[in-house]
Coordinates of C-alpha atoms and ligand atoms in Angstrom, one line a residue:
M1 CA 0.0 0.0 0.0
T2 CA 1.3 3.5 -0.8
T3 CA 0.2 6.5 1.1
N4 CA 0.8 10.2 0.6
Q5 CA -0.1 13.3 2.5
N6 CA -3.8 13.0 1.7
A7 CA -4.1 9.4 2.9
S8 CA -3.2 8.6 6.5
N9 CA -2.9 5.2 8.1
A10 CA -3.2 4.9 11.8
S11 CA -2.4 1.3 11.9
A12 CA -0.9 -1.1 9.4
D13 CA -3.9 -3.4 9.8
T14 CA -6.5 -0.9 8.8
A15 CA -7.2 1.0 5.6
A16 CA -5.4 4.2 4.8
V17 CA -8.0 7.0 5.1
I18 CA -8.3 9.3 2.1
D19 CA -8.8 12.7 3.8
G20 CA -11.2 14.8 1.7
V21 CA -10.6 17.8 3.9
A22 CA -6.9 17.8 3.5
L23 CA -7.1 17.2 -0.2
S24 CA -9.6 19.9 -0.6
A25 CA -7.4 22.4 1.2
K26 CA -4.6 21.6 -1.1
L27 CA -6.7 21.9 -4.2
R28 CA -8.2 25.2 -2.9
E29 CA -4.7 26.7 -2.6
D30 CA -4.4 26.2 -6.3
I31 CA -7.9 27.5 -6.9
T32 CA -7.1 30.7 -5.0
R33 CA -3.9 31.1 -7.0
R34 CA -5.7 30.8 -10.3
T35 CA -8.4 33.1 -9.2
V36 CA -5.9 35.8 -8.3
A37 CA -4.3 35.4 -11.7
L38 CA -7.7 35.7 -13.5
K39 CA -8.5 38.8 -11.5
A40 CA -5.2 40.3 -12.5
R41 CA -6.5 39.9 -16.1
G42 CA -9.7 41.7 -15.3
V43 CA -12.0 38.7 -14.7
T44 CA -13.5 37.6 -11.4
P45 CA -15.0 34.1 -11.6
G46 CA -18.6 34.4 -10.6
L47 CA -21.1 31.7 -9.4
A48 CA -24.9 32.2 -9.1
V49 CA -26.6 29.8 -6.7
L50 CA -30.4 29.7 -6.8
L51 CA -32.4 28.1 -4.0
V52 CA -36.2 27.7 -4.4
G53 CA -38.1 26.8 -1.2
D54 CA -37.0 26.3 2.3
N55 CA -35.5 22.8 2.5
P56 CA -33.2 23.0 5.5
A57 CA -30.5 20.6 4.1
S58 CA -30.5 22.6 0.8
A59 CA -30.0 25.8 2.8
V60 CA -26.9 24.4 4.4
Y61 CA -25.5 23.1 1.1
V62 CA -25.9 26.5 -0.6
R63 CA -24.4 28.4 2.3
N64 CA -21.4 26.1 2.2
K65 CA -21.0 26.7 -1.5
V66 CA -21.2 30.5 -1.2
K67 CA -18.8 30.5 1.7
A68 CA -16.3 28.3 -0.3
C69 CA -16.4 30.8 -3.1
A70 CA -15.7 33.7 -0.7
D71 CA -12.8 31.8 0.9
S72 CA -11.1 31.3 -2.5
G73 CA -11.8 34.8 -3.8
L74 CA -14.6 33.9 -6.2
H75 CA -17.6 36.1 -6.6
S76 CA -20.9 34.5 -5.8
V77 CA -24.5 35.5 -5.5
L78 CA -27.1 33.5 -3.6
E79 CA -30.7 34.1 -4.7
R80 CA -33.4 32.6 -2.5
Y81 CA -36.9 32.3 -3.8
A82 CA -40.2 31.3 -2.1
A83 CA -41.4 27.7 -2.6
D84 CA -44.3 28.9 -4.7
M85 CA -42.0 30.6 -7.4
T86 CA -43.4 29.6 -10.8
E87 CA -41.4 27.5 -13.2
A88 CA -41.6 30.3 -15.8
A89 CA -40.2 32.8 -13.3
L90 CA -37.3 30.5 -12.5
L91 CA -36.6 29.8 -16.2
A92 CA -36.6 33.6 -16.9
R93 CA -34.1 34.2 -14.1
I94 CA -31.8 31.5 -15.5
D95 CA -32.1 33.1 -18.9
A96 CA -31.0 36.4 -17.5
L97 CA -28.1 34.8 -15.7
N98 CA -27.1 33.0 -18.9
K99 CA -26.6 36.5 -20.4
D100 CA -24.9 38.0 -17.4
P101 CA -21.1 38.3 -18.2
S102 CA -20.2 38.6 -14.5
I103 CA -21.6 35.0 -14.0
H104 CA -19.6 32.0 -15.2
G105 CA -21.4 29.3 -13.4
I106 CA -25.1 28.8 -12.6
L107 CA -26.3 26.3 -10.0
V108 CA -29.9 25.6 -9.1
Q109 CA -29.9 23.6 -5.8
M110 CA -31.8 20.4 -6.2
P111 CA -34.4 19.3 -5.3
V112 CA -36.7 22.0 -6.7
P113 CA -40.4 22.0 -5.5
A114 CA -42.6 19.4 -7.2
H115 CA -44.4 21.9 -9.4
I116 CA -41.1 22.7 -11.2
D117 CA -39.7 20.3 -13.8
A118 CA -36.1 19.8 -12.7
N119 CA -35.1 18.6 -16.2
K120 CA -36.4 21.8 -17.8
V121 CA -34.4 23.8 -15.2
I122 CA -31.2 21.9 -15.9
E123 CA -31.6 22.2 -19.6
A124 CA -32.3 26.0 -19.3
I125 CA -28.8 26.6 -18.0
A126 CA -26.4 27.5 -20.8
P127 CA -24.0 24.5 -21.2
E128 CA -21.0 26.8 -20.9
K129 CA -22.2 27.9 -17.4
D130 CA -23.3 24.4 -16.3
V131 CA -20.8 24.0 -13.5
D132 CA -22.8 21.3 -11.8
G133 CA -22.3 19.2 -15.0
F134 CA -25.9 18.1 -15.0
H135 CA -26.9 19.4 -18.5
I136 CA -27.5 16.9 -21.2
A137 CA -24.7 18.5 -23.2
S138 CA -22.3 17.9 -20.3
A139 CA -23.4 14.3 -19.8
G140 CA -23.1 13.8 -23.6
A141 CA -19.6 15.3 -23.7
L142 CA -18.5 13.0 -20.9
M143 CA -20.0 10.0 -22.7
V144 CA -18.0 10.7 -25.9
G145 CA -14.9 12.0 -24.2
Q146 CA -15.2 15.6 -25.3
P147 CA -14.3 18.5 -23.0
G148 CA -17.2 19.7 -20.8
F149 CA -18.1 20.1 -17.2
I150 CA -17.9 17.0 -15.1
S151 CA -20.5 16.4 -12.3
C152 CA -18.7 17.6 -9.2
T153 CA -19.1 14.6 -6.9
P154 CA -17.7 12.0 -9.3
Y155 CA -15.0 14.5 -10.4
G156 CA -14.1 14.8 -6.7
C157 CA -14.0 11.0 -6.3
M158 CA -11.6 10.8 -9.3
K159 CA -9.3 13.4 -7.7
M160 CA -9.3 11.3 -4.5
L161 CA -8.1 8.2 -6.5
E162 CA -5.5 10.4 -8.3
S163 CA -4.3 11.7 -4.9
I164 CA -3.2 8.2 -3.8
G165 CA -1.6 7.6 -7.2
Y166 CA -4.0 4.8 -8.0
D167 CA -3.7 3.4 -11.5
L168 CA -7.1 2.3 -12.7
R169 CA -6.0 0.7 -15.9
G170 CA -7.3 -2.9 -16.1
K171 CA -8.7 -2.7 -12.5
H172 CA -12.3 -3.8 -11.8
A173 CA -14.4 -0.9 -10.5
V174 CA -17.8 -1.5 -9.1
V175 CA -20.1 1.5 -8.8
I176 CA -23.2 1.0 -6.7
G177 CA -25.9 3.4 -7.8
R178 CA -26.8 4.7 -11.3
S179 CA -28.1 8.2 -10.8
N180 CA -27.4 10.8 -13.5
I181 CA -25.5 13.0 -11.1
V182 CA -23.3 10.4 -9.4
G183 CA -23.4 6.7 -10.5
K184 CA -23.5 7.1 -14.2
P185 CA -20.9 9.9 -14.6
M186 CA -18.7 8.0 -12.1
A187 CA -18.8 4.9 -14.2
M188 CA -17.9 6.9 -17.3
L189 CA -14.9 8.5 -15.6
L190 CA -13.6 5.2 -14.4
L191 CA -14.1 3.8 -17.9
Q192 CA -12.1 6.7 -19.4
K193 CA -9.2 5.6 -17.1
S194 CA -9.5 2.1 -18.6
A195 CA -11.0 0.4 -15.6
T196 CA -13.4 -2.5 -16.2
V197 CA -16.6 -1.1 -14.8
T198 CA -19.7 -2.8 -13.3
I199 CA -22.7 -0.6 -12.4
C200 CA -25.0 -2.0 -9.7
H201 CA -28.4 -0.8 -8.7
S202 CA -31.5 -1.8 -6.8
A203 CA -32.3 -4.6 -9.2
T204 CA -28.8 -6.1 -9.0
Q205 CA -29.3 -9.7 -7.9
D206 CA -26.2 -10.5 -6.0
L207 CA -24.4 -7.3 -5.0
K208 CA -21.9 -9.0 -2.8
A209 CA -20.8 -11.3 -5.6
M210 CA -20.0 -8.1 -7.6
T211 CA -18.3 -6.1 -4.9
L212 CA -16.1 -9.0 -3.9
Q213 CA -14.5 -8.9 -7.3
A214 CA -13.8 -5.2 -7.1
D215 CA -10.5 -3.5 -6.8
V216 CA -12.4 -0.2 -6.4
I217 CA -15.9 0.2 -5.0
V218 CA -17.8 3.5 -5.2
A219 CA -20.9 3.4 -3.1
A220 CA -23.6 6.0 -4.1
V221 CA -26.8 4.7 -2.9
G222 CA -28.2 6.7 0.0
K223 CA -28.6 4.0 2.6
C224 CA -26.5 3.3 5.7
N225 CA -24.4 0.1 5.7
V226 CA -25.2 -1.0 2.1
L227 CA -21.5 -2.1 1.9
T228 CA -20.4 -4.3 4.8
A229 CA -16.9 -5.9 5.5
D230 CA -17.9 -9.3 4.1
M231 CA -18.5 -7.6 0.7
V232 CA -15.1 -6.2 0.3
K233 CA -12.0 -7.8 -1.2
P234 CA -8.9 -7.3 1.1
G235 CA -7.0 -4.2 0.0
A236 CA -9.7 -2.7 -2.2
V237 CA -10.2 1.0 -2.4
V238 CA -13.6 2.1 -1.0
I239 CA -15.1 5.5 -1.9
D240 CA -18.2 6.3 0.1
V241 CA -20.4 9.0 -1.6
G242 CA -23.4 8.4 0.7
M243 CA -24.7 11.1 3.0
N244 CA -27.3 9.6 5.3
R245 CA -28.6 9.8 8.8
N246 CA -28.5 6.6 10.9
P247 CA -31.4 5.9 13.3
Q248 CA -29.6 7.8 16.0
G249 CA -29.6 10.9 13.7
K250 CA -25.8 10.7 13.1
L251 CA -24.4 11.5 9.7
C252 CA -23.1 8.3 8.0
G253 CA -22.2 7.1 4.5
D254 CA -23.3 4.0 2.7
V255 CA -20.4 2.0 4.0
D256 CA -20.1 0.2 7.4
Y257 CA -16.9 2.3 8.0
E258 CA -15.5 0.8 11.1
A259 CA -15.7 -2.8 9.9
V260 CA -14.8 -2.1 6.2
R261 CA -11.6 -0.2 7.2
Q262 CA -10.3 -3.5 8.7
V263 CA -10.5 -5.1 5.2
A264 CA -10.0 -2.3 2.7
G265 CA -6.7 -0.8 1.5
F266 CA -8.0 2.7 1.3
I267 CA -11.3 4.2 2.4
T268 CA -13.0 7.6 2.5
P269 CA -14.7 8.8 5.7
V270 CA -18.1 10.4 6.1
P271 CA -18.0 13.2 7.0
G272 CA -14.7 14.5 5.7
G273 CA -14.4 12.5 2.6
V274 CA -16.3 13.0 -0.7
G275 CA -18.5 15.9 0.7
P276 CA -15.8 18.6 0.8
M277 CA -14.4 17.4 -2.5
T278 CA -17.8 18.0 -4.2
I279 CA -17.7 21.7 -3.2
T280 CA -14.1 22.0 -4.2
M281 CA -14.8 20.6 -7.7
L282 CA -17.6 23.1 -8.1
L283 CA -15.1 25.9 -7.5
V284 CA -12.8 24.2 -10.1
N285 CA -15.6 24.1 -12.7
T286 CA -16.5 27.7 -12.0
L287 CA -12.9 28.8 -12.4
E288 CA -12.5 26.8 -15.6
S289 CA -15.6 28.4 -17.0
A290 CA -14.2 31.8 -16.3
E291 CA -10.9 30.9 -17.8
R292 CA -12.6 29.6 -20.9
H293 CA -14.6 32.8 -21.1
L294 CA -11.4 34.8 -21.0
Ligands
LIG1 P1 -30.3 8.4 -6.0 O1 -30.6 9.3 -7.2 O2 -31.3 8.1 -5.0 O3 -29.7 7.0 -6.6 C1 -29.4 6.0 -5.7 C2 -29.0 4.8 -6.5 O4 -28.8 3.7 -5.6 C3 -30.1 4.3 -7.5 O5 -29.4 4.1 -8.7 C4 -30.6 3.0 -6.9 O6 -31.0 2.0 -7.8 C5 -29.4 2.5 -6.1 N1 -29.9 1.6 -5.0 C6 -30.8 1.8 -4.1 N2 -30.9 0.8 -3.2 C7 -29.9 -0.1 -3.6 C8 -29.5 -1.3 -3.1 N3 -30.0 -1.9 -2.0 N4 -28.4 -1.9 -3.7 C9 -27.9 -1.4 -4.8 N5 -28.2 -0.2 -5.3 C10 -29.3 0.5 -4.7 O7 -29.1 9.0 -5.2 P2 -27.8 10.0 -5.6 O8 -28.3 11.3 -5.9 O9 -27.0 9.2 -6.6 O10 -27.0 10.0 -4.2 C11 -26.6 8.8 -3.6 C12 -26.1 9.1 -2.2 O11 -25.0 10.0 -2.3 C13 -27.0 9.9 -1.3 O12 -26.8 9.5 0.1 C14 -26.7 11.3 -1.5 O13 -27.0 12.1 -0.3 C15 -25.2 11.2 -1.6 N6 -24.6 12.3 -2.3 C16 -23.5 12.8 -1.7 C17 -22.8 13.9 -2.3 C18 -21.6 14.4 -1.7 O14 -21.2 15.5 -2.0 N7 -21.0 13.7 -0.7 C19 -23.3 14.4 -3.5 C20 -24.4 13.7 -4.2 C21 -25.0 12.7 -3.5 P3 -32.2 2.3 -8.9 O15 -31.7 3.2 -9.9 O16 -32.5 0.9 -9.4 O17 -33.3 2.9 -8.1

């Protein structure tokens, strides 16, 4: 097992922990440097964050995103709208932001209220400002290997693998979950790096048989303890995307962390793993958008 400054290993018997906070801090130094360089050329990278309704979890997410922008010197605007905002009004606001030269990235926090069609909202964002990477043009670009914005969470997972110097070529990667924002783009990114990829989902018949073959497992399900120690090959890399609450109300991932770290070679914690990386990659995408604009 190799470790570097973003992976720490308390004991030789347990997995090295890939520290998303430490890796984010390192990447954000570079983001701040690039932002200063852009500002010197007269462009301040700008992100617009739109929140419709009063979902408390969404309110925390958008606050964290806006704070991360401020910490790295990016300009951001947070626009909060009442839950009864009409779909037409939201689409009109996105259209105005698409035309606003001070804004390089537009993010509408999901979920939107049920009367608004989330797909219409995503498709209304100009692809060149789609820093969440959810637009069909971004998904298509990823599929065919063209440049575009990569969905922030899978992008962050890839950076975590890169941080430990992991060579995916020829490795078997198992992705659990097939959502458009995590599972599917994750699988495409792993495939781009020449891993052999298996995508599992709720209809997969024998999940354990799949995960036991995996050199890399990415769990993106949304349920505590979907991945237990008996499902992991010794030495495997385990990336936990899940953000859940256990019955005691404590934040947990999809992985039975304490047990799995006795078996895995590398593991990401929750909290302090993929979560901070997602926000960091949002900053990276916004910065890249501003650089492309320039
Ligand atoms: P999602 O859209 O609900 O997708 C969940 C996926 O898990 C679906 O594809 C589903 O299969 C599959 N699944 C459900 N039960 C399963 C089971 N027992 N075995 C195998 N697969 C199963 O969720 P998401 O948006 O991808 O998010 C997944 C998790 O990641 C959530 O906890 C979310 O909060 C978290 N998340 C974290 C971050 C972060 O920054 N850390 C970012 C995004 C999401 P079907 O398709 O067959 O229904």
